[in-house]
PDB file of C-alpha atoms in Angstrom:
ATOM      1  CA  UNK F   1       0.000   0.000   0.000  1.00 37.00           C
ATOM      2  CA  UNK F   2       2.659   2.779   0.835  1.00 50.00           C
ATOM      3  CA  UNK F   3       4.393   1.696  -2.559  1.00 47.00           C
ATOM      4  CA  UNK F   4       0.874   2.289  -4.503  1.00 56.00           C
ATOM      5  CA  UNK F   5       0.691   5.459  -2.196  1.00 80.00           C
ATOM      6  CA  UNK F   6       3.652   7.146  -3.485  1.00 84.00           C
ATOM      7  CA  UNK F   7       3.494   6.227  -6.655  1.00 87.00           C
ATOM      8  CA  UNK F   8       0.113   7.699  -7.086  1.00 90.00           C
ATOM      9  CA  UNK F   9       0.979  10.800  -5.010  1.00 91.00           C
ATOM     10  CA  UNK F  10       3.749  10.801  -7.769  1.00 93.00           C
ATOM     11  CA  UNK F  11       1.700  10.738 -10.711  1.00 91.00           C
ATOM     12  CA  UNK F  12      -1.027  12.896  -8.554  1.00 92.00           C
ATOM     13  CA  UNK F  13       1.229  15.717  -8.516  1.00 94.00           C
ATOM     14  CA  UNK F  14       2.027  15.155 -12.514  1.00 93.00           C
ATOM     15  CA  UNK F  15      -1.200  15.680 -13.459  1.00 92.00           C
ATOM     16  CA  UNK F  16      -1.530  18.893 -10.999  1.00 94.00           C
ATOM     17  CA  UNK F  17       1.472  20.404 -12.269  1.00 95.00           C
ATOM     18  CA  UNK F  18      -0.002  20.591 -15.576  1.00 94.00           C
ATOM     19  CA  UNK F  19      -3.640  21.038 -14.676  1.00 95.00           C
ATOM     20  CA  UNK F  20      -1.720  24.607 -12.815  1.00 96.00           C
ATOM     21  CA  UNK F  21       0.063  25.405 -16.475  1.00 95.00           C
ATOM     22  CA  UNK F  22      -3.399  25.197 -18.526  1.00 94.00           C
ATOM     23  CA  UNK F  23      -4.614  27.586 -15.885  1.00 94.00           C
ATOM     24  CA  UNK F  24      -1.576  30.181 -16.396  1.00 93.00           C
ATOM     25  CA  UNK F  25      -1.128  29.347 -12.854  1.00 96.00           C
ATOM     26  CA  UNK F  26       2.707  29.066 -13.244  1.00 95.00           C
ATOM     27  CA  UNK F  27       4.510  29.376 -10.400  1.00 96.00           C
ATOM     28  CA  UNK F  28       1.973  26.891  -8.634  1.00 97.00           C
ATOM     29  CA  UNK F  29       2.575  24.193 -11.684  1.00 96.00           C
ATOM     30  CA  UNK F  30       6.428  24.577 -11.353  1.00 95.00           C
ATOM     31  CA  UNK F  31       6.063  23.903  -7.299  1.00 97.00           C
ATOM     32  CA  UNK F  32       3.733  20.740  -7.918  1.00 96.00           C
ATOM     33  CA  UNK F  33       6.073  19.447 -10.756  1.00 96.00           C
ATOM     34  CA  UNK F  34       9.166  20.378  -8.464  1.00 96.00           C
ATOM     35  CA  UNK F  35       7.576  18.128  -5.763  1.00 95.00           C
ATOM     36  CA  UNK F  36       6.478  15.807  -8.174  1.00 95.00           C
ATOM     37  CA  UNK F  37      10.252  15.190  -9.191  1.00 95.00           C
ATOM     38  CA  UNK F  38      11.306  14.968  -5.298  1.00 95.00           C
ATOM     39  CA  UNK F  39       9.017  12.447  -4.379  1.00 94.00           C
ATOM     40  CA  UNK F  40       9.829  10.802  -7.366  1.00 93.00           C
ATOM     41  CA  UNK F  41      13.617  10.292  -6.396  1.00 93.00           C
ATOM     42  CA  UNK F  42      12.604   9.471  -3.150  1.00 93.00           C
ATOM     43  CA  UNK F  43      11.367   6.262  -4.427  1.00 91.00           C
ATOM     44  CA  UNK F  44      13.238   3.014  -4.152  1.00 89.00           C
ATOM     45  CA  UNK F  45      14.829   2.608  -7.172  1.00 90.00           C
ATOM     46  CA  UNK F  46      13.307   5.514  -8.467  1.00 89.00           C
ATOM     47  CA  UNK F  47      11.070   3.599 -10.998  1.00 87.00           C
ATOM     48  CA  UNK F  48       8.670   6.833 -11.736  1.00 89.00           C
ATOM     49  CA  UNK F  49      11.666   9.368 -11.943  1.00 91.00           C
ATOM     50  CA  UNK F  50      11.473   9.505 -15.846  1.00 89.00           C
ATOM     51  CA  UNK F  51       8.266   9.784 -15.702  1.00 89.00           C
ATOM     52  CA  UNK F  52       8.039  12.764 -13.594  1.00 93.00           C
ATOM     53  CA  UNK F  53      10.903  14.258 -16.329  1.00 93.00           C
ATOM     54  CA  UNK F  54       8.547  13.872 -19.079  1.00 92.00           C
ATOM     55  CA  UNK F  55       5.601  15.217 -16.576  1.00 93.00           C
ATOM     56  CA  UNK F  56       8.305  18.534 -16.730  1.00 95.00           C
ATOM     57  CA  UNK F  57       8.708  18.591 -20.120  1.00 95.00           C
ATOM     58  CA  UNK F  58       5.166  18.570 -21.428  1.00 93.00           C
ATOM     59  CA  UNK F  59       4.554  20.982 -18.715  1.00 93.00           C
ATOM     60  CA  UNK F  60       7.269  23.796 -20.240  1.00 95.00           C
ATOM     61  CA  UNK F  61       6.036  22.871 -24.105  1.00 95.00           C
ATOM     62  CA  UNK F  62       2.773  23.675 -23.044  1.00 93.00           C
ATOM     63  CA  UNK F  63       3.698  26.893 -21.882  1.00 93.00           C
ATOM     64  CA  UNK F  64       6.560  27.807 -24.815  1.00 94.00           C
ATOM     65  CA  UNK F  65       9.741  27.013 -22.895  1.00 96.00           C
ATOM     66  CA  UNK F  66      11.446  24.260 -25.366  1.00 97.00           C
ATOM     67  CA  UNK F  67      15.085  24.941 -23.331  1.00 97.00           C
ATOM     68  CA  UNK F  68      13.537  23.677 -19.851  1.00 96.00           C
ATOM     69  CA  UNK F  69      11.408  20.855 -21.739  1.00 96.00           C
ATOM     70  CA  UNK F  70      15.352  19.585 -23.252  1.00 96.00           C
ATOM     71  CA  UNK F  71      16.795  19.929 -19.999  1.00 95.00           C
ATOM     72  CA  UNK F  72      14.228  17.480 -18.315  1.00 94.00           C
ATOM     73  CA  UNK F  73      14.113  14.920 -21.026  1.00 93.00           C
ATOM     74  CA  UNK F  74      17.901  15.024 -21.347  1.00 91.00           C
ATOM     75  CA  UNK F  75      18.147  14.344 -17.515  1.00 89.00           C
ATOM     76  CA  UNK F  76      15.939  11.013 -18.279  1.00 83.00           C
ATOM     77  CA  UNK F  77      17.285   7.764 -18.962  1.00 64.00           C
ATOM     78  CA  UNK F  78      19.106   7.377 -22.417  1.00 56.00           C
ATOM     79  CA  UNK F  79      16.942   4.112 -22.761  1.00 56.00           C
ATOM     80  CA  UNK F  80      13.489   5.277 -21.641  1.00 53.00           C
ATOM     81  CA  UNK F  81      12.234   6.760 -24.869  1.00 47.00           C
ATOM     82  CA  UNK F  82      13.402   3.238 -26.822  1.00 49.00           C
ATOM     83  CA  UNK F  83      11.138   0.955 -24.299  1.00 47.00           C
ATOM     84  CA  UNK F  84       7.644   0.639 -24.192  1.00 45.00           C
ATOM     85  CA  UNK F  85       6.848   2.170 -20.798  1.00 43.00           C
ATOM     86  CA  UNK F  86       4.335   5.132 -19.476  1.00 45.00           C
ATOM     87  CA  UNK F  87       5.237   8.059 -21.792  1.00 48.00           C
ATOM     88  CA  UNK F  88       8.285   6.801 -23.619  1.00 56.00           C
ATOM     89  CA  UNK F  89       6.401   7.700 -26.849  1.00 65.00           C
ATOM     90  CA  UNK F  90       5.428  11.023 -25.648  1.00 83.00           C
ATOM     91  CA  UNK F  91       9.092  11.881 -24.453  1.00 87.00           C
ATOM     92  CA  UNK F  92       9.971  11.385 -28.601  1.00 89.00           C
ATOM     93  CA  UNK F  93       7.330  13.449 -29.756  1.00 93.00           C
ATOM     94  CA  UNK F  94       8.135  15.990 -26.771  1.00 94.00           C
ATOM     95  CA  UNK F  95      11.832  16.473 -28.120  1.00 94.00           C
ATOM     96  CA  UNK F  96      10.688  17.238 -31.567  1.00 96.00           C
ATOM     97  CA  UNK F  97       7.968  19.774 -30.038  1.00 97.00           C
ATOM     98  CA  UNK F  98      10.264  21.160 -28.352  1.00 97.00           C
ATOM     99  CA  UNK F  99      13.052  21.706 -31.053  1.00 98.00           C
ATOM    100  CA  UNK F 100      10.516  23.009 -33.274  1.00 97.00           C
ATOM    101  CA  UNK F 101       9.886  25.930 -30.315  1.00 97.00           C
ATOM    102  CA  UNK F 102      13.623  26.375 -30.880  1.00 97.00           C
ATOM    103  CA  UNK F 103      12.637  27.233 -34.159  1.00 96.00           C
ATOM    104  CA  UNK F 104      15.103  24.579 -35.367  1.00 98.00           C
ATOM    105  CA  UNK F 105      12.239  23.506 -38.250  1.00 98.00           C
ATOM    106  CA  UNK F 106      14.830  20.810 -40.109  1.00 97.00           C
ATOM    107  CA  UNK F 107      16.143  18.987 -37.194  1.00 98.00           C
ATOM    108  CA  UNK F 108      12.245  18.820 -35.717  1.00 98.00           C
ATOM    109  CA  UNK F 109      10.733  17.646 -39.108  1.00 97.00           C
ATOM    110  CA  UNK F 110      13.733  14.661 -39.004  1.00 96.00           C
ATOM    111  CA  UNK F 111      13.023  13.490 -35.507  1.00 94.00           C
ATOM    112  CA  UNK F 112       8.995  13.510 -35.823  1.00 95.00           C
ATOM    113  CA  UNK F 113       9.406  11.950 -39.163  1.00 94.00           C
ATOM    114  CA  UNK F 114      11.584   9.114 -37.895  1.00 92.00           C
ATOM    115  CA  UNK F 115       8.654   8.212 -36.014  1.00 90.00           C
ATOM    116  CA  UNK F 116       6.253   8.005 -38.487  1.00 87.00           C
ATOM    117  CA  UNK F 117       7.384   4.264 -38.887  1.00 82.00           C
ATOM    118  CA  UNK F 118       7.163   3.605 -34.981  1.00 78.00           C
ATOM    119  CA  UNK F 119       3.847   1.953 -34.946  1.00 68.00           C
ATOM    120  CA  UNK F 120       4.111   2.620 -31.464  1.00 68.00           C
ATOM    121  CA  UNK F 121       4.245   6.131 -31.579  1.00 72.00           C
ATOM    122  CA  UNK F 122       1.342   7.039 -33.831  1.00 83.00           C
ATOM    123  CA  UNK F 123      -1.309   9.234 -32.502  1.00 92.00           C
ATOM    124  CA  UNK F 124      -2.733  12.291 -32.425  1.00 95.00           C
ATOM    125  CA  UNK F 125       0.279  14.302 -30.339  1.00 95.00           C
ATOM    126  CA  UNK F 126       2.719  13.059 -32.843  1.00 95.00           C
ATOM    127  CA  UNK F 127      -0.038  14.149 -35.678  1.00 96.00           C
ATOM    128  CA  UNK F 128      -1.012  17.338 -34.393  1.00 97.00           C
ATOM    129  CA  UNK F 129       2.660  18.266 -33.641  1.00 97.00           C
ATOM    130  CA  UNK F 130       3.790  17.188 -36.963  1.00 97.00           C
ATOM    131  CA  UNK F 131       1.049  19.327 -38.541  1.00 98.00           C
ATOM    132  CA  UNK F 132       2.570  22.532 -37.170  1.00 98.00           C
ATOM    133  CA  UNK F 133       6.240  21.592 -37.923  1.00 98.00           C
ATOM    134  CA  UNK F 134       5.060  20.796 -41.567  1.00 98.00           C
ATOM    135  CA  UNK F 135       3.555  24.563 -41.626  1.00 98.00           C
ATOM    136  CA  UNK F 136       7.109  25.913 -40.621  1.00 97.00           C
ATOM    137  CA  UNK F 137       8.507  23.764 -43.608  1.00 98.00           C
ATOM    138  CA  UNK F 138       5.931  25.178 -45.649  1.00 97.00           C
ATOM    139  CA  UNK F 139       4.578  21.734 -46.429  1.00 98.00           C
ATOM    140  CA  UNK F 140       0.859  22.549 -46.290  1.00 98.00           C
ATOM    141  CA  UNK F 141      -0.960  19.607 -47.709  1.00 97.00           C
ATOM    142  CA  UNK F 142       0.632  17.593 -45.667  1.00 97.00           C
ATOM    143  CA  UNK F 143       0.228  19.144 -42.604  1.00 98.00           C
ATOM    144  CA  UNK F 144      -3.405  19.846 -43.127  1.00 98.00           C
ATOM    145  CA  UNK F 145      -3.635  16.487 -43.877  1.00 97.00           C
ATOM    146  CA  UNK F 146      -2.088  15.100 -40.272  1.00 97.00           C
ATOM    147  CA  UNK F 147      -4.454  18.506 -38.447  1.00 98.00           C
ATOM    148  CA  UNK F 148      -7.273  16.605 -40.201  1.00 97.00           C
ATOM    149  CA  UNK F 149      -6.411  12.852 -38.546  1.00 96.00           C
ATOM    150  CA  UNK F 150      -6.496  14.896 -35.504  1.00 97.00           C
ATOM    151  CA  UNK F 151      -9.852  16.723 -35.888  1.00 97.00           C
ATOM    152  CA  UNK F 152     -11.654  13.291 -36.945  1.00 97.00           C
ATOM    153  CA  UNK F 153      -9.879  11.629 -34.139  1.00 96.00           C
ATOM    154  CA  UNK F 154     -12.633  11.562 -31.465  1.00 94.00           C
ATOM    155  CA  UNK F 155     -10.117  10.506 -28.576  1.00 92.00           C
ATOM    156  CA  UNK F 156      -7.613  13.877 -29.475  1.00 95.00           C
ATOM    157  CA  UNK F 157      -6.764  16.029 -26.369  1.00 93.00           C
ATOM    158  CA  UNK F 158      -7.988  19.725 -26.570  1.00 94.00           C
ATOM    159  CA  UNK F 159      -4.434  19.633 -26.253  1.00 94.00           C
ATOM    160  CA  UNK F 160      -3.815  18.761 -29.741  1.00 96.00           C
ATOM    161  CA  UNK F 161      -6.402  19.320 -31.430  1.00 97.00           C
ATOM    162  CA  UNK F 162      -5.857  23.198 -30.309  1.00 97.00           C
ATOM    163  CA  UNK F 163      -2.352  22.770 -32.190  1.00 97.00           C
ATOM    164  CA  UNK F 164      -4.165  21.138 -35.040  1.00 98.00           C
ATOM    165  CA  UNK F 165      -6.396  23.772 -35.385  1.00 98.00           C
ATOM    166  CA  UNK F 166      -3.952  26.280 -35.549  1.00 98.00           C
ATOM    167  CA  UNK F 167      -1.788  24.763 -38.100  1.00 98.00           C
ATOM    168  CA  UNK F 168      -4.802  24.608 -40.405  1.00 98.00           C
ATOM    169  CA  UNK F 169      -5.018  28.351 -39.999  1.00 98.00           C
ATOM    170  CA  UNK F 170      -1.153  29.074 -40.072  1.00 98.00           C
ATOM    171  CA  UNK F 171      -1.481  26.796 -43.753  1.00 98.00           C
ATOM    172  CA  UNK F 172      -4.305  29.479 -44.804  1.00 98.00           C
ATOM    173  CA  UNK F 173      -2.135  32.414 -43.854  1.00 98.00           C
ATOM    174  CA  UNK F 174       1.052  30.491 -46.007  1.00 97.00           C
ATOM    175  CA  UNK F 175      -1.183  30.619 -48.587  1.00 97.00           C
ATOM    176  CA  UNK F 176      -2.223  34.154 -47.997  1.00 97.00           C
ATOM    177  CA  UNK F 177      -5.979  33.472 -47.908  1.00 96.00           C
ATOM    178  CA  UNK F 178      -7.229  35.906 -45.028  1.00 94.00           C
ATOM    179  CA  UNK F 179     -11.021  35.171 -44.784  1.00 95.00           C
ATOM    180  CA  UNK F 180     -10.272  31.366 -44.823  1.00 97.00           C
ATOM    181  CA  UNK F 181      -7.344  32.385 -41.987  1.00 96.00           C
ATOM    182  CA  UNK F 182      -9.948  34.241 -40.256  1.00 95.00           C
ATOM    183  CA  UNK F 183     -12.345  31.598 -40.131  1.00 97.00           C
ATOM    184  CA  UNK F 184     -10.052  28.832 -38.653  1.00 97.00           C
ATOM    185  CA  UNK F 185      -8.604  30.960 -36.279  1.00 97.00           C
ATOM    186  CA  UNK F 186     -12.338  32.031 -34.740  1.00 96.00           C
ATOM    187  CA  UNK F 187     -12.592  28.406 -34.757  1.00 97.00           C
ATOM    188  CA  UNK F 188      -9.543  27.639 -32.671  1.00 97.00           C
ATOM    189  CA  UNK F 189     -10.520  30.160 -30.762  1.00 96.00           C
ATOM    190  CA  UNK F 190     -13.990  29.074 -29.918  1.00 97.00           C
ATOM    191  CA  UNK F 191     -12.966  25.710 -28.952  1.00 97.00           C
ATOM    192  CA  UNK F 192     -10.458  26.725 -26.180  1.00 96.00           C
ATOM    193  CA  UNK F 193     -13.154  29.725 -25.301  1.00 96.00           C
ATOM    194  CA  UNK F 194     -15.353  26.312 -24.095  1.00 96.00           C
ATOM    195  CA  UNK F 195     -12.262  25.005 -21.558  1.00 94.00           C
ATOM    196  CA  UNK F 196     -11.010  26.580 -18.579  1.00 94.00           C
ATOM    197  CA  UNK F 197      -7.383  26.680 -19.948  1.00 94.00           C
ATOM    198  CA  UNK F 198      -6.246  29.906 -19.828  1.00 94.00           C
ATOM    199  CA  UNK F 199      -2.779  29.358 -21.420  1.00 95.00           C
ATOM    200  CA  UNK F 200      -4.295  28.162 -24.677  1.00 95.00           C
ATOM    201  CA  UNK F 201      -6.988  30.808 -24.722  1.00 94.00           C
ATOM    202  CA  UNK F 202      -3.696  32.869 -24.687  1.00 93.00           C
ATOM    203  CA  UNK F 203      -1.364  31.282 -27.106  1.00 94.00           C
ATOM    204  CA  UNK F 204      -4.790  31.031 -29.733  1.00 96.00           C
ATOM    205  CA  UNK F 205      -5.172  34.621 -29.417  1.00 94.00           C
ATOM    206  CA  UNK F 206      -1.581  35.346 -29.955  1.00 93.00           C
ATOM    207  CA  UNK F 207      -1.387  32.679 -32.658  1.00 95.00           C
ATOM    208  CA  UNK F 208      -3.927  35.348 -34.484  1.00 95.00           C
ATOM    209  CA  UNK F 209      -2.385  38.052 -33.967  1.00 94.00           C
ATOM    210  CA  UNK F 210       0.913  37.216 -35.299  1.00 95.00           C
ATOM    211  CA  UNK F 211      -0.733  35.809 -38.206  1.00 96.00           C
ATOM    212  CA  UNK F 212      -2.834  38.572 -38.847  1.00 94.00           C
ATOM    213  CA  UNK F 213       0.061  40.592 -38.782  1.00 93.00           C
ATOM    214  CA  UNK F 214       1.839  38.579 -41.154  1.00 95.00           C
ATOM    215  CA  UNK F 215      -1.244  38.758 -44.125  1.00 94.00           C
ATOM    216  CA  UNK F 216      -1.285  42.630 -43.193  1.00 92.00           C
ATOM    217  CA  UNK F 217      -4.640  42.589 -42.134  1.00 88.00           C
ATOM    218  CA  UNK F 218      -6.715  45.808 -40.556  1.00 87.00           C
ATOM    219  CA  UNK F 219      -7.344  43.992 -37.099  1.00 85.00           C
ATOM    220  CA  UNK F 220      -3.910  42.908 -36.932  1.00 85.00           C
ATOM    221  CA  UNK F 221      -3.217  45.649 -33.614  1.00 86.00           C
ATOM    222  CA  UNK F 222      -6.116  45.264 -32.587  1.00 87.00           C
ATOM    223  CA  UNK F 223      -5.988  41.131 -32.115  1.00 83.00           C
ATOM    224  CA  UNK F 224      -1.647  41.611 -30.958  1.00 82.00           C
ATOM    225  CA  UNK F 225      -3.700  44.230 -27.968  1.00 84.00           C
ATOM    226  CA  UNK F 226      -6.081  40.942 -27.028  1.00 79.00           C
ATOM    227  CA  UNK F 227      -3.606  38.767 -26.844  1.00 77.00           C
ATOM    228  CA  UNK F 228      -2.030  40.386 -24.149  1.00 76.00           C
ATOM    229  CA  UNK F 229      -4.559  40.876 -21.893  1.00 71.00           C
TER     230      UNK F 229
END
């Protein structure tokens, strides 16, 4: 029982850490992952202290800070993301996210390819983040046609089908079509509108605005002011 204890106070803490990011709540995410990581070493043999990396990780992707998210997973065990165990997919798809927040587009687009063939790996995070590295390449059927997987996928997080959404609209504003931009960014942004996450109500509205800004368009100021409030 105290073994089943920890470990779910572990994984407990995990999922509070990043319930605290959604909210923009981020000093309160970074104590709960902190603890989440100490109780985590605490543990004999430490069997959940990867996992509580990767908790890390997707908790500074989701809130646009790629250099923390490499410093967890490269603290994790060399092996972890090669076996099939909790997350070890996720920490792959992770790394490329990350990179790609680096704004390192080539070296992203290799690693999230590679797993393409990983049977193991598909899904809609590796989909959804594909998508939006396939934008940056400039690749746009293809990545609309991953966003799409992840919009008919009825079991996608808001998670990714928020980053779905917005490459779709990112591939409209490639192709400099502003109402069809327009439209599929009012849809992103009604679908986070109906969740409680404040940090993607944030990064959809500034998602607009810098695209927006890019096709030149009249709101452009107007959308960069309401993202930052």
């Amino acid at each position: 029982r105290r073994v089943l204890f920890r470990s779910g106070a572990v994984q407990a803490l995990g999922l509070l850490g990043r319930a605290h990011a959604a909210l923009g709540e981020l000093a309160a995410s970074r104590s709960a992952l902190a603890e989440c990581r100490r109780r985590a070493n605490q543990m004999r043999g430490r069997p959940l202290a990867a996992f509580a990396r990767l908790v890390a990780a997707g908790g500074a992707v989701q809130v646009g800070e790629p250099d923390v998210a490499l410093e967890h997973l490269a603290a994790t065990d060399p092996g972890y993301g090669e076996r099939a165990m909790i997350g070890s997919v996720d920490l792959r798809v992770t790394r490329g996210l990350a990179t790609l927040q680096r704004g390192e587009v080539a070296a992203a687009l290799a690693m999230l390819e590679e797993l393409e063939s990983d049977a193991a790996a598909q899904g809609t995070y590796l989909d959804s983040t594909l998508a939006m590295c396939l934008v940056a390449a400039d690749r746009l059927d293809e990545a609309e046609s991953h966003a799409g997987r992840v919009l008919a996928d009825g079991r996608a997080t808001y998670l990714d089908r928020r980053t779905a959404m917005l490459a779709t609209a990112f591939a409209a504003v490639r192709r400099r079509v502003p109402v069809e931009a327009a439209e599929r960014f009012g849809r992103a942004t009604a679908a986070v509108d109906a969740t409680e996450s404040r940090t993607s109500q944030a990064i959809v509205r500034l998602a607009e605005a810098v695209g927006y800004e890019v096709l030149g368009h009249p709101d452009a100021r107007a959308r960069a002011a309401a993202a930052r409030d």
